[in-house]
Tab-separated table of C-alpha atoms in Angstrom:
chain	number	residue	atom	x	y	z
A	1	MET	CA	-4.348	-16.562	3.686
A	2	PRO	CA	-7.057	-17.369	1.134
A	3	LYS	CA	-5.951	-20.333	-0.962
A	4	PRO	CA	-7.661	-20.528	-4.368
A	5	ALA	CA	-8.396	-23.912	-5.881
A	6	GLU	CA	-6.030	-25.221	-8.539
A	7	ASP	CA	-8.619	-24.572	-11.256
A	8	ALA	CA	-9.524	-21.060	-10.024
A	9	ASP	CA	-9.081	-18.224	-12.512
A	10	LYS	CA	-7.533	-14.811	-11.920
A	11	GLU	CA	-10.879	-13.251	-10.981
A	12	VAL	CA	-10.900	-15.290	-7.756
A	13	ARG	CA	-7.664	-13.645	-6.572
A	14	GLY	CA	-9.043	-10.127	-6.875
A	15	HIS	CA	-8.452	-6.967	-8.882
A	16	VAL	CA	-6.171	-4.281	-7.456
A	17	LEU	CA	-6.050	-0.660	-8.627
A	18	ILE	CA	-2.828	1.293	-8.071
A	19	VAL	CA	-3.215	5.090	-8.217
A	20	ALA	CA	0.334	6.360	-8.025
A	21	GLY	CA	3.308	8.048	-9.598
A	22	SER	CA	4.229	11.467	-10.927
A	23	GLU	CA	6.504	12.909	-13.589
A	24	GLU	CA	9.407	12.919	-11.134
A	25	MET	CA	8.636	9.572	-9.461
A	26	PRO	CA	7.035	7.135	-11.927
A	27	GLY	CA	9.033	4.309	-10.372
A	28	ALA	CA	6.953	4.417	-7.198
A	29	ALA	CA	3.919	3.302	-9.182
A	30	LEU	CA	5.951	0.510	-10.751
A	31	LEU	CA	7.213	-0.745	-7.381
A	32	ALA	CA	3.738	-0.768	-5.820
A	33	ALA	CA	2.142	-2.400	-8.851
A	34	VAL	CA	4.681	-5.208	-9.180
A	35	ALA	CA	4.430	-5.924	-5.436
A	36	ALA	CA	0.637	-6.219	-5.729
A	37	LEU	CA	1.017	-8.861	-8.433
A	38	ARG	CA	3.754	-10.664	-6.500
A	39	ALA	CA	1.341	-10.785	-3.550
A	40	GLY	CA	-0.906	-12.937	-5.731
A	41	ALA	CA	-3.549	-10.482	-6.927
A	42	GLY	CA	-5.189	-11.775	-10.082
A	43	LYS	CA	-5.654	-8.528	-12.032
A	44	LEU	CA	-3.897	-5.166	-11.989
A	45	THR	CA	-4.890	-1.712	-13.166
A	46	ILE	CA	-2.584	1.290	-12.792
A	47	ALA	CA	-3.842	4.876	-12.879
A	48	ALA	CA	-1.023	7.386	-13.257
A	49	PRO	CA	-0.373	10.815	-14.792
A	50	ALA	CA	-0.697	10.648	-18.553
A	51	CYS	CA	2.933	11.772	-18.979
A	52	VAL	CA	4.223	8.510	-17.446
A	53	ALA	CA	1.408	6.126	-18.352
A	54	GLN	CA	2.940	4.729	-21.523
A	55	GLY	CA	6.256	4.040	-19.825
A	56	LEU	CA	4.495	2.147	-17.032
A	57	ALA	CA	2.474	0.151	-19.547
A	58	LEU	CA	5.669	-0.953	-21.274
A	59	ALA	CA	7.433	-1.689	-17.989
A	60	ILE	CA	4.536	-3.778	-16.620
A	61	PRO	CA	2.908	-5.538	-19.588
A	62	GLU	CA	0.688	-7.513	-17.200
A	63	SER	CA	-1.243	-4.360	-16.307
A	64	ARG	CA	-3.916	-2.132	-17.726
A	65	VAL	CA	-2.751	1.490	-17.484
A	66	ILE	CA	-5.032	4.534	-17.414
A	67	GLY	CA	-3.510	7.968	-18.022
A	68	LEU	CA	-4.909	10.757	-15.840
A	69	PRO	CA	-4.862	14.544	-16.394
A	70	GLN	CA	-2.322	16.415	-14.323
A	71	ALA	CA	-2.296	19.866	-12.714
A	72	ARG	CA	0.657	22.217	-13.081
A	73	SER	CA	1.577	21.501	-9.463
A	74	GLY	CA	2.155	17.871	-10.383
A	75	GLY	CA	-1.000	16.602	-8.664
A	76	LEU	CA	-3.881	14.867	-10.386
A	77	LEU	CA	-6.967	16.814	-11.439
A	78	ILE	CA	-10.274	15.878	-9.793
A	79	ARG	CA	-11.939	15.263	-13.142
A	80	GLY	CA	-9.537	12.398	-13.690
A	81	SER	CA	-11.281	10.420	-10.964
A	82	GLU	CA	-14.334	10.133	-13.211
A	83	SER	CA	-12.417	7.957	-15.677
A	84	LEU	CA	-11.896	5.371	-12.932
A	85	GLY	CA	-15.588	4.983	-12.116
A	86	ALA	CA	-16.111	2.259	-14.715
A	87	THR	CA	-13.446	0.078	-13.073
A	88	ALA	CA	-14.882	0.430	-9.559
A	89	PRO	CA	-17.318	-2.536	-9.544
A	90	GLN	CA	-14.537	-4.977	-10.441
A	91	VAL	CA	-11.895	-3.645	-8.039
A	92	SER	CA	-11.470	-5.268	-4.622
A	93	ALA	CA	-8.539	-3.173	-3.319
A	94	VAL	CA	-7.059	0.241	-4.121
A	95	VAL	CA	-3.603	1.629	-3.321
A	96	ILE	CA	-3.332	5.413	-3.526
A	97	GLY	CA	-0.337	7.654	-3.019
A	98	PRO	CA	3.093	6.176	-3.820
A	99	GLY	CA	5.180	8.754	-5.641
A	100	MET	CA	2.362	11.280	-6.057
A	101	GLN	CA	3.070	15.014	-5.769
A	102	GLY	CA	1.059	18.123	-4.900
A	103	GLU	CA	-0.623	17.602	-1.537
A	104	ARG	CA	-3.643	19.861	-2.060
A	105	ALA	CA	-4.461	18.304	-5.425
A	106	ILE	CA	-3.917	14.792	-4.078
A	107	VAL	CA	-6.282	15.296	-1.135
A	108	ALA	CA	-8.997	16.689	-3.376
A	109	PHE	CA	-8.523	13.794	-5.795
A	110	VAL	CA	-8.661	11.193	-3.016
A	111	CYS	CA	-11.824	12.739	-1.558
A	112	ALA	CA	-13.480	12.458	-4.981
A	113	LEU	CA	-12.201	8.946	-5.637
A	114	MET	CA	-12.838	7.091	-2.389
A	115	PRO	CA	-16.671	7.092	-2.451
A	116	MET	CA	-16.521	5.176	-5.750
A	117	PHE	CA	-14.642	2.376	-3.973
A	118	GLY	CA	-16.634	2.152	-0.756
A	119	HIS	CA	-16.822	-1.636	-1.162
A	120	ALA	CA	-13.039	-2.047	-1.460
A	121	THR	CA	-10.144	-1.879	0.977
A	122	VAL	CA	-8.189	1.327	0.323
A	123	VAL	CA	-4.489	1.550	1.213
A	124	LEU	CA	-3.371	5.167	1.586
A	125	ASP	CA	0.345	5.883	1.393
A	126	ALA	CA	2.582	8.964	1.358
A	127	LEU	CA	0.761	12.268	0.655
A	128	ALA	CA	-2.576	10.512	0.087
A	129	MET	CA	-2.743	9.945	3.848
A	130	SER	CA	-3.223	13.697	4.298
A	131	VAL	CA	-6.909	13.144	3.581
A	132	VAL	CA	-7.335	12.290	7.295
A	133	ARG	CA	-6.570	15.925	8.107
A	134	ARG	CA	-9.549	17.035	6.037
A	135	SER	CA	-12.365	14.481	6.170
A	136	ALA	CA	-13.590	11.416	8.051
A	137	LEU	CA	-13.017	7.897	6.724
A	138	ASN	CA	-16.180	5.887	6.218
A	139	GLN	CA	-14.847	2.706	4.612
A	140	PRO	CA	-12.108	0.085	5.156
A	141	VAL	CA	-8.827	2.015	5.013
A	142	VAL	CA	-5.195	1.175	5.740
A	143	LEU	CA	-2.708	3.960	6.558
A	144	THR	CA	1.056	3.342	6.341
A	145	PRO	CA	2.915	6.235	8.027
A	146	HIS	CA	6.450	6.264	9.341
A	147	ALA	CA	7.143	8.340	12.451
A	148	GLY	CA	7.671	11.604	10.571
A	149	GLU	CA	4.462	11.209	8.590
A	150	MET	CA	2.541	10.256	11.713
A	151	ALA	CA	3.797	13.397	13.446
A	152	TYR	CA	2.504	15.520	10.570
A	153	LEU	CA	-0.856	13.766	10.388
A	154	SER	CA	-1.515	13.671	14.130
A	155	GLY	CA	-0.077	17.031	15.129
A	156	LYS	CA	2.339	15.403	17.568
A	157	SER	CA	6.096	15.873	17.549
A	158	LYS	CA	8.181	13.126	15.983
A	159	GLU	CA	9.838	12.629	19.364
A	160	ALA	CA	6.451	12.006	20.995
A	161	VAL	CA	5.529	9.489	18.291
A	162	CYS	CA	8.807	7.608	18.723
A	163	ALA	CA	8.470	7.652	22.520
A	164	ASP	CA	5.081	5.885	22.408
A	165	PRO	CA	4.481	4.228	19.016
A	166	ALA	CA	1.906	1.774	20.373
A	167	GLY	CA	-0.181	4.466	22.059
A	168	THR	CA	0.130	6.755	19.047
A	169	ALA	CA	-0.949	4.047	16.605
A	170	ARG	CA	-3.886	3.006	18.772
A	171	GLU	CA	-5.038	6.609	19.225
A	172	ALA	CA	-4.749	7.285	15.471
A	173	ALA	CA	-6.674	4.131	14.588
A	174	MET	CA	-9.545	5.120	16.849
A	175	ARG	CA	-9.498	8.761	15.746
A	176	TRP	CA	-9.520	8.004	12.023
A	177	GLY	CA	-11.422	4.715	12.045
A	178	ALA	CA	-8.645	3.038	10.079
A	179	CYS	CA	-6.078	0.284	10.331
A	180	VAL	CA	-2.763	2.030	11.011
A	181	ALA	CA	0.637	0.449	10.347
A	182	LEU	CA	3.157	2.743	12.061
A	183	LYS	CA	6.406	1.765	10.371
A	184	GLY	CA	9.830	1.778	11.961
A	185	GLY	CA	12.517	-0.459	13.444
A	186	SER	CA	9.547	-1.975	15.225
A	187	THR	CA	6.262	-1.735	13.335
A	188	VAL	CA	3.029	-1.355	15.276
A	189	ILE	CA	-0.339	-2.188	13.723
A	190	ALA	CA	-3.536	-0.900	15.323
A	191	SER	CA	-7.141	-1.181	14.219
A	192	PRO	CA	-10.301	0.000	16.028
A	193	GLY	CA	-11.623	-2.671	18.368
A	194	GLU	CA	-8.803	-5.091	17.517
A	195	GLU	CA	-5.762	-6.394	19.352
A	196	LEU	CA	-2.570	-4.365	18.909
A	197	TRP	CA	0.174	-6.039	16.878
A	198	LYS	CA	3.903	-5.350	17.070
A	199	PHE	CA	6.616	-6.692	14.781
A	200	ASP	CA	10.301	-6.441	15.707
A	201	GLY	CA	11.754	-8.354	12.765
A	202	GLY	CA	12.639	-5.454	10.506
A	203	SER	CA	16.175	-4.539	9.432
A	204	ALA	CA	18.189	-1.465	8.471
A	205	GLY	CA	18.342	-2.569	4.833
A	206	LEU	CA	14.594	-2.096	4.470
A	207	ALA	CA	15.021	1.621	5.121
A	208	THR	CA	15.760	2.327	1.471
A	209	SER	CA	14.143	4.399	-1.258
A	210	GLY	CA	11.026	2.711	-2.622
A	211	SER	CA	10.681	0.164	0.168
A	212	GLY	CA	7.479	1.778	1.459
A	213	ASP	CA	5.993	1.808	-2.051
A	214	THR	CA	6.615	-1.925	-2.265
A	215	LEU	CA	4.988	-2.496	1.129
A	216	ALA	CA	1.897	-0.478	0.177
A	217	GLY	CA	1.481	-2.467	-3.036
A	218	LEU	CA	1.985	-5.732	-1.164
A	219	MET	CA	-0.752	-4.845	1.323
A	220	GLY	CA	-3.058	-3.876	-1.543
A	221	GLY	CA	-2.429	-7.168	-3.311
A	222	LEU	CA	-3.184	-9.140	-0.155
A	223	ALA	CA	-6.365	-7.135	0.422
A	224	ALA	CA	-7.419	-7.845	-3.165
A	225	ARG	CA	-7.093	-11.559	-2.420
A	226	GLY	CA	-9.658	-11.197	0.334
A	227	LEU	CA	-7.728	-10.447	3.514
A	228	PRO	CA	-9.327	-7.835	5.811
A	229	PRO	CA	-7.247	-4.698	6.519
A	230	LEU	CA	-5.591	-5.871	9.745
A	231	ALA	CA	-4.591	-9.233	8.276
A	232	ALA	CA	-3.354	-7.635	5.031
A	233	CYS	CA	-1.165	-5.320	7.128
A	234	ALA	CA	0.207	-8.109	9.317
A	235	TRP	CA	0.980	-10.510	6.459
A	236	GLY	CA	2.427	-7.643	4.446
A	237	VAL	CA	4.762	-6.407	7.177
A	238	VAL	CA	6.097	-9.895	7.927
A	239	ALA	CA	6.541	-10.911	4.277
A	240	HIS	CA	8.204	-7.574	3.467
A	241	ALA	CA	10.689	-8.089	6.299
A	242	GLY	CA	11.254	-11.693	5.216
A	243	ALA	CA	12.079	-10.520	1.711
A	244	GLY	CA	14.614	-8.097	3.179
A	245	ALA	CA	16.158	-10.876	5.271
A	246	ALA	CA	16.465	-13.112	2.203
A	247	LEU	CA	18.243	-10.347	0.285
A	248	SER	CA	20.510	-9.676	3.267
A	249	ARG	CA	21.698	-13.256	3.130
A	250	LEU	CA	22.515	-12.848	-0.564
A	251	HIS	CA	23.992	-9.350	-0.646
A	252	GLY	CA	24.700	-8.286	2.921
A	253	PRO	CA	22.589	-6.168	5.263
A	254	LEU	CA	22.727	-2.946	3.230
A	255	GLY	CA	22.641	-2.047	-0.445
A	256	TYR	CA	19.893	-4.241	-1.856
A	257	LEU	CA	17.202	-2.399	-3.795
A	258	ALA	CA	13.480	-1.986	-3.234
A	259	ARG	CA	12.845	-3.378	-6.719
A	260	GLU	CA	14.464	-6.643	-5.589
A	261	LEU	CA	12.079	-7.121	-2.653
A	262	ALA	CA	9.117	-8.032	-4.857
A	263	VAL	CA	10.957	-10.985	-6.401
A	264	GLU	CA	11.250	-12.560	-2.945
A	265	LEU	CA	7.607	-12.038	-1.938
A	266	PRO	CA	5.926	-15.158	-3.440
A	267	ALA	CA	8.381	-17.472	-1.680
A	268	GLN	CA	7.996	-15.569	1.606
A	269	LEU	CA	4.204	-15.680	1.474
A	270	HIS	CA	4.232	-19.362	0.567
A	271	ALA	CA	6.587	-20.164	3.448
A	272	LEU	CA	4.501	-18.172	5.918
A	273	SER	CA	1.278	-19.783	4.731
A	274	THR	CA	2.756	-23.274	4.901
A	275	ARG	CA	4.142	-22.652	8.376
A	276	ARG	CA	0.776	-21.366	9.592
A	277	SER	CA	-1.040	-24.386	8.089
A	278	ALA	CA	1.381	-26.737	9.842
A	279	HIS	CA	0.475	-25.181	13.190
């Protein structure tokens, strides 16, 4: 984990852009954005449909919020990507997808947006991952599917994915040239040419609405701080599970909220970093 000096300013910890939300699910953008800041990213910009932009700006006063034009289907219009071009040189990580609606519009928007951020790590979540069904990935990308999403993206049955998550994740990573975090009771992380990682420390309480949005934002925040895709995934998965475990001790194994996970993240990341340094 990169450790900035005591006198380092926010620029050192990176700038993360969250492209997320819709009229029906503005909270997904909020969850991802707060998690990115709790991960230690120094600066935050949110790009969301104009109809929810002001609400997000008020809910997260630490952020810059850019309102984007929206199609009738609920997806973002391609021309909206042009308004993000000016931010591209400063951004070190991008999270795209939480809470977005309208798959066709999203894929077109992502295809237009990604070349502007070829220098940054891009975390694709939810419907934004559908871009792999249309075009090749030519930059550092993280994909965060659960078994159902992986089945849709890969063309396999959900049963086949669940029967061999390690093989499925490895095959997907090679096929798409991306770091793939296949989420589940056990989470498998695969990246082309890298060792396969498996984490068995998840819990049932993490399977709650908005939890994946928080994880995507957490990974984006860690990538903004300078971690490469595989490391951002691994740290993110473990810290996310640790936050769930901490809430389980307070409230019981079920019933805590995704919005509460982010509050636990700084302590989890600090504990993990300290433990690693001690070894």
